[in-house]
Coordinates of C-alpha atoms and ligand atoms in Angstrom, one line a residue:
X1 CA 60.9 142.1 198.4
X2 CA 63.0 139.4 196.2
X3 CA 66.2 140.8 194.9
X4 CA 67.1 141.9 191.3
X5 CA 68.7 139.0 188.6
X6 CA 70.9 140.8 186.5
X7 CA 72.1 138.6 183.3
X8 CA 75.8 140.1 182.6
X9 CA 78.1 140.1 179.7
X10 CA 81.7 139.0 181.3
X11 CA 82.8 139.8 177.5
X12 CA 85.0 137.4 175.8
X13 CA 87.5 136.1 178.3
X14 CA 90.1 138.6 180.0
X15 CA 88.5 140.4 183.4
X16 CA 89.2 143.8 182.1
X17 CA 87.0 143.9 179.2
X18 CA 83.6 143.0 181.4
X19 CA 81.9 146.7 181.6
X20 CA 82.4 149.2 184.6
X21 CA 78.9 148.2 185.4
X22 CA 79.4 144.5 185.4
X23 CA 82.1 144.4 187.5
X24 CA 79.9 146.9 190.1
X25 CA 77.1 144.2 189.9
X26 CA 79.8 141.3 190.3
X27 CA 81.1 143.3 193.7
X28 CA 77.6 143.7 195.2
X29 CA 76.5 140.3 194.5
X30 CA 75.2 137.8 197.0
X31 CA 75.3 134.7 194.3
X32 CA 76.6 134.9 191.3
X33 CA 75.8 131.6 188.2
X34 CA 78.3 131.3 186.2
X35 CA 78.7 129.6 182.4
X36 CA 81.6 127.5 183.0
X37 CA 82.4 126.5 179.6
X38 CA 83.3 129.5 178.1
X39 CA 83.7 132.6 180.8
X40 CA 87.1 132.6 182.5
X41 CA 86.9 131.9 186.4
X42 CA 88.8 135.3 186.8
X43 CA 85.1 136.8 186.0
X44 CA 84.4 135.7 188.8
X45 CA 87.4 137.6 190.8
X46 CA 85.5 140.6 191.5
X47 CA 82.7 138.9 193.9
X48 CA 83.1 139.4 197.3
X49 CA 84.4 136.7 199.5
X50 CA 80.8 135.6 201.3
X51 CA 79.3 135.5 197.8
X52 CA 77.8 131.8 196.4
X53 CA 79.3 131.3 193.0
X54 CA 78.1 128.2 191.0
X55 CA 79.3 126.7 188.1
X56 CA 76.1 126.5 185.5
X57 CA 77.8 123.6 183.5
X58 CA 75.7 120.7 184.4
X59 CA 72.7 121.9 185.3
X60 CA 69.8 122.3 182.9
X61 CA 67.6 125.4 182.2
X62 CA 64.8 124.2 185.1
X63 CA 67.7 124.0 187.6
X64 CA 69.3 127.2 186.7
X65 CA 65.7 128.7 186.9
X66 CA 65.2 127.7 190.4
X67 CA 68.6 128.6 191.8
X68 CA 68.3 132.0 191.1
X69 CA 64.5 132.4 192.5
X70 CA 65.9 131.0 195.4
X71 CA 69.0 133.4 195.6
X72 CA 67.1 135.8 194.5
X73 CA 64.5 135.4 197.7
X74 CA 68.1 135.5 200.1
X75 CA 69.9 138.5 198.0
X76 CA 69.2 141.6 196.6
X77 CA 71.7 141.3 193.8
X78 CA 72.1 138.4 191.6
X79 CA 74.1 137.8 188.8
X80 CA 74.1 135.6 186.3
X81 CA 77.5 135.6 184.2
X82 CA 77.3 135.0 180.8
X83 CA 80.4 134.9 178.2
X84 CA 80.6 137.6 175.6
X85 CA 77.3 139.4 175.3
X86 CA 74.5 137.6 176.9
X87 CA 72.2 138.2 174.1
X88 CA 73.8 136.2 171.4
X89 CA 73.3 132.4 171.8
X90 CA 73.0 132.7 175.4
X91 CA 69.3 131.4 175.8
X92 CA 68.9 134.5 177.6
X93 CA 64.4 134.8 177.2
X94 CA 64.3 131.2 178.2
X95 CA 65.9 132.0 181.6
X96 CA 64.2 135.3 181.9
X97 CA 60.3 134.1 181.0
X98 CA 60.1 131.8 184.5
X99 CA 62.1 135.1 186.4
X100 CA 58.8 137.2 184.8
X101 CA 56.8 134.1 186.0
X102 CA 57.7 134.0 189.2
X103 CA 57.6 138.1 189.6
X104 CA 61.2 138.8 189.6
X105 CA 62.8 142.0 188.6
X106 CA 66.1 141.3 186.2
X107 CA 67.6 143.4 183.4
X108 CA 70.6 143.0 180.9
X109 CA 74.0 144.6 181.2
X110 CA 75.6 143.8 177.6
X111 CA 79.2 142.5 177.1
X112 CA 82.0 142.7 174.7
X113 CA 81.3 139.7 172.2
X114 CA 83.9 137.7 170.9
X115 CA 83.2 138.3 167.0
X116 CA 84.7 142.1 168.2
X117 CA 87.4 140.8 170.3
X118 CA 88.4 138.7 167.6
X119 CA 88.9 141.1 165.3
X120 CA 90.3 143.4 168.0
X121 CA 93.0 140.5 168.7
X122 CA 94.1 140.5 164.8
X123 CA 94.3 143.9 164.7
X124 CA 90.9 144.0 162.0
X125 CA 88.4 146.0 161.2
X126 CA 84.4 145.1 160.9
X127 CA 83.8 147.3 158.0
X128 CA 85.7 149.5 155.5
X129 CA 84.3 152.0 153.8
X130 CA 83.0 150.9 150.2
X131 CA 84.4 147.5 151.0
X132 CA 81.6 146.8 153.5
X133 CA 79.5 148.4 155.7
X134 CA 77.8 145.8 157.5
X135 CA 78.3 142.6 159.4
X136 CA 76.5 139.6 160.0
X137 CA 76.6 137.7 163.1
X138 CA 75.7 134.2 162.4
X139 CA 76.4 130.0 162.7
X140 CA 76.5 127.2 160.7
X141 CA 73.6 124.7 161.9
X142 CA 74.9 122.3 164.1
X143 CA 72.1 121.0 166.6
X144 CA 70.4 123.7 166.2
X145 CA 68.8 124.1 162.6
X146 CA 68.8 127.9 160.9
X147 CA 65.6 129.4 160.4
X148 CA 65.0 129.3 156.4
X149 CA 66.6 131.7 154.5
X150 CA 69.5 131.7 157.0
X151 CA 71.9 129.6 155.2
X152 CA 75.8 130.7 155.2
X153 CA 75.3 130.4 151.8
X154 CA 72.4 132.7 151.1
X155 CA 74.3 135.2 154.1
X156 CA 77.5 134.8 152.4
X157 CA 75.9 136.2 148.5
X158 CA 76.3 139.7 150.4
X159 CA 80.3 139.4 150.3
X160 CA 80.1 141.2 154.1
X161 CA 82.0 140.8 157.0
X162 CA 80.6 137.3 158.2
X163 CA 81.5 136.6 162.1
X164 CA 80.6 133.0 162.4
X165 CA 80.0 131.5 165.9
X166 CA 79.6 127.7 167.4
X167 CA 81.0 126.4 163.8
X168 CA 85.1 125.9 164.2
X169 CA 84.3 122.4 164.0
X170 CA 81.9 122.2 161.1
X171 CA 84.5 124.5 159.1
X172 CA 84.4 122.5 156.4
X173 CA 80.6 123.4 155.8
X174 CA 81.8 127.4 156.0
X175 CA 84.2 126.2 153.1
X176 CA 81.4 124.7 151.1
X177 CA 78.8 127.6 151.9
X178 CA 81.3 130.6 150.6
X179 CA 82.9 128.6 148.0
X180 CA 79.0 128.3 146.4
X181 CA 78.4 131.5 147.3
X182 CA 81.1 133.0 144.7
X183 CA 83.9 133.4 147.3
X184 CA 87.4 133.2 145.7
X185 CA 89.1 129.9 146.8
X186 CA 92.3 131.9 148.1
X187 CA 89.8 134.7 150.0
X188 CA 91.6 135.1 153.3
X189 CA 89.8 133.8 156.6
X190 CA 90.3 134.5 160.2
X191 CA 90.3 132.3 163.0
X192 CA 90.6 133.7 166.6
X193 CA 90.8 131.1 169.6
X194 CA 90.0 132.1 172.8
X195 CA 90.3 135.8 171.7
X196 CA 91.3 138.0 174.9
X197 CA 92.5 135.3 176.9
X198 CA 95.5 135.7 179.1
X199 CA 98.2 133.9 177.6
X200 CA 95.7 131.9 175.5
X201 CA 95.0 133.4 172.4
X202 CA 95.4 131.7 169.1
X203 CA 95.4 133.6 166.0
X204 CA 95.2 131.7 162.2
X205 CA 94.8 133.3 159.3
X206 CA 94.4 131.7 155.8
X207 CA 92.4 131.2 152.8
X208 CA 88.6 129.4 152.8
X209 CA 91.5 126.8 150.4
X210 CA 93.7 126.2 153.3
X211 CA 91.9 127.1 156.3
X212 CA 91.0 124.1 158.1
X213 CA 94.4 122.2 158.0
X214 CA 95.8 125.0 159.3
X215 CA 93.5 125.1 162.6
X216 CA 94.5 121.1 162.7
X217 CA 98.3 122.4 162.8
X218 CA 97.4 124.8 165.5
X219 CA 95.1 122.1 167.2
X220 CA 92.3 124.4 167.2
X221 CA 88.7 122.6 167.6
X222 CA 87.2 124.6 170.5
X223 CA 86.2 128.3 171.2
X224 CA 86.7 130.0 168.0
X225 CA 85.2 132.6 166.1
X226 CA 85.7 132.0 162.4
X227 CA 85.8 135.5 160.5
X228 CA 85.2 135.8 156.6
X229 CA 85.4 139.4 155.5
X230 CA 86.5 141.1 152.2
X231 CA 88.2 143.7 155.2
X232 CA 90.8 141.5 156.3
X233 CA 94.4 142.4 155.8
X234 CA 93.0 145.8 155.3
X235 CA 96.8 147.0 157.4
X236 CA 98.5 146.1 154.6
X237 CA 97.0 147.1 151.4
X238 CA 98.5 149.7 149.0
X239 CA 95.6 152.0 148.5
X240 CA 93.0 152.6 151.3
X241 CA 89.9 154.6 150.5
X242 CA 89.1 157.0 153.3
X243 CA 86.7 157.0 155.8
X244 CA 84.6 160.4 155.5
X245 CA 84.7 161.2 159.2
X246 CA 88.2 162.0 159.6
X247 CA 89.0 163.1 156.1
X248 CA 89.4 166.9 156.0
X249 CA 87.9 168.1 153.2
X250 CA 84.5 166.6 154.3
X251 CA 82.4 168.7 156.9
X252 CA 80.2 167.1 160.0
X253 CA 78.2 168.0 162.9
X254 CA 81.3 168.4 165.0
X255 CA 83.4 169.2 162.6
X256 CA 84.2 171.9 159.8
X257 CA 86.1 171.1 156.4
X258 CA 89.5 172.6 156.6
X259 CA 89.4 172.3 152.9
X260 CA 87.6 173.2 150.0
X261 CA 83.9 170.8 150.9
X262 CA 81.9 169.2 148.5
X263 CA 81.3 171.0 145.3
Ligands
SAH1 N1 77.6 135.2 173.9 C1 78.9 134.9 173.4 C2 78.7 133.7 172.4 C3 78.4 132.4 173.0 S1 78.3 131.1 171.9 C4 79.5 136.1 172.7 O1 78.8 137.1 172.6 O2 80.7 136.0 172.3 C5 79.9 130.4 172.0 C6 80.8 130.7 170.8 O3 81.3 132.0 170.9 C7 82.0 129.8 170.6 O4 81.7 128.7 169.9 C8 82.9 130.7 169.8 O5 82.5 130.7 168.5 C9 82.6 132.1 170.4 N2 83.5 132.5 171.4 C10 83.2 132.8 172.7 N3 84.2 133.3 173.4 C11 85.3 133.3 172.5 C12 86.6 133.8 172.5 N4 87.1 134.3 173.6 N5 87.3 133.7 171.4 C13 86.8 133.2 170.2 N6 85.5 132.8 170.1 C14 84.8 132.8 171.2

């Protein structure tokens, strides 16, 4: 009987956000494949001392394939580490397909992504109620083209909370894409270097005006997540409009109105 390959979300940098269940995978594991780039060696802290680790880094998909069919034929638990959650540009089905292929068992444990550390890091919200209520997850296209219809641009019409991955260094085309999308010039932005790392976190804030020089002050052309959200700054405003769920005249499932409800 091969063993299982389990595809792991080490979350977006420091060892204590990877999941309870993560880290019980990474203690049992006979091998463990790592993403270099991006997932902090100290992921890798909680295998135990006979385990094979292996930096992915250079080796293409094919090779990455074949190492864990092999491992997997040696161990019963296999882990392949992947930064942030491994379902968001992780090319997670092309590595699981030739598993199913070759009649191996794996499943997904998720992971904290960065776009929520990020915000975690600046102290920010996702949504606000009636500011907005949902968030897109997205990237400028690079190498990889977007699929039609998935232009920042078109994204950015909705005025939502816009988490933007892979793109710190085409920031100029997020400038371009919310300025034509109706954005105000001074409409702040975040950006969030390695968010969650130990002693490694940068944090910028500015306006889609000023945004890029100041990530060339802070020498920031790597592992960012670029936020664009009419939430930000949220801390400081004047007037906040209340969330329902905690207000006290509103009544839930868990909850009754210690006030006068809804007339
Ligand atoms: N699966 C990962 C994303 C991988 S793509 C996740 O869920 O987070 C790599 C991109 O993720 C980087 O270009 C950057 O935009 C973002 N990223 C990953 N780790 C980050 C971190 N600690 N801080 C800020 N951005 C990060």
């Amino acid at each position: 009987m091969p063993g299982k390959i389990w595809f792991v979300g080490a979350g977006p940098g420091d060892p204590d956000l990877l999941t309870v269940k993560g880290r019980k995978l990474l203690e049992a594991a006979g091998a463990v494949l790592f993403a270099g780039s991006l997932v902090d060696q100290a992921a890798t802290l909680f295998s135990p001392p006979d385990c094979e680790i292996r930096d992915s880094k250079d080796m293409t998909l094919e090779e990455m394939s074949a190492w864990l069919i092999e491992r997997a034929a040696r161990h019963e638990t296999v882990v392949r580490l992947q930064t942030g959650d491994p379902g968001l540009y992780g090319a997670l089905i092309e590595m699981t397909r030739p598993l199913t292929a070759a009649g191996i068992e794996w499943a997904i444990v998720p992971g904290v992504s960065s776009a929520m550390a990020s915000m975690a890091a600046a102290g920010e919200t996702l949504t606000l109620p009636e500011v907005t209520q949902t968030v897109i997850l997205t990237r400028v296209a690079g190498r990889t083209p977007m699929p039609p219809g998935e232009e920042l641009e078109a994204l950015a019409a909705h005025k939502t909370t816009l988490c933007i991955y892979l793109s710190i260094t085409l920031l100029h085309k997020v400038q371009d894409a919310l300025r034509a999308a109706g954005w105000a010039e001074d409409a702040p932005i975040l950006v969030v270097q390695k968010a969650s790392w130990p002693g490694e976190e940068k944090i910028v804030r500015g306006t889609i005006k000023d945004i890029k020089r100041r990530c060339q002050d802070a020498k920031i052309a790597s592992q960012a997540m670029i936020v664009a959200s009419p939430t930000l700054g949220a801390a400081d405003w004047p007037e906040l409009i209340r969330s329902k769920l905690y207000d006290p005249t509103f009544t839930h499932r868990f909850r009754k109105a210690t006030e006068n409800d809804h007339e």
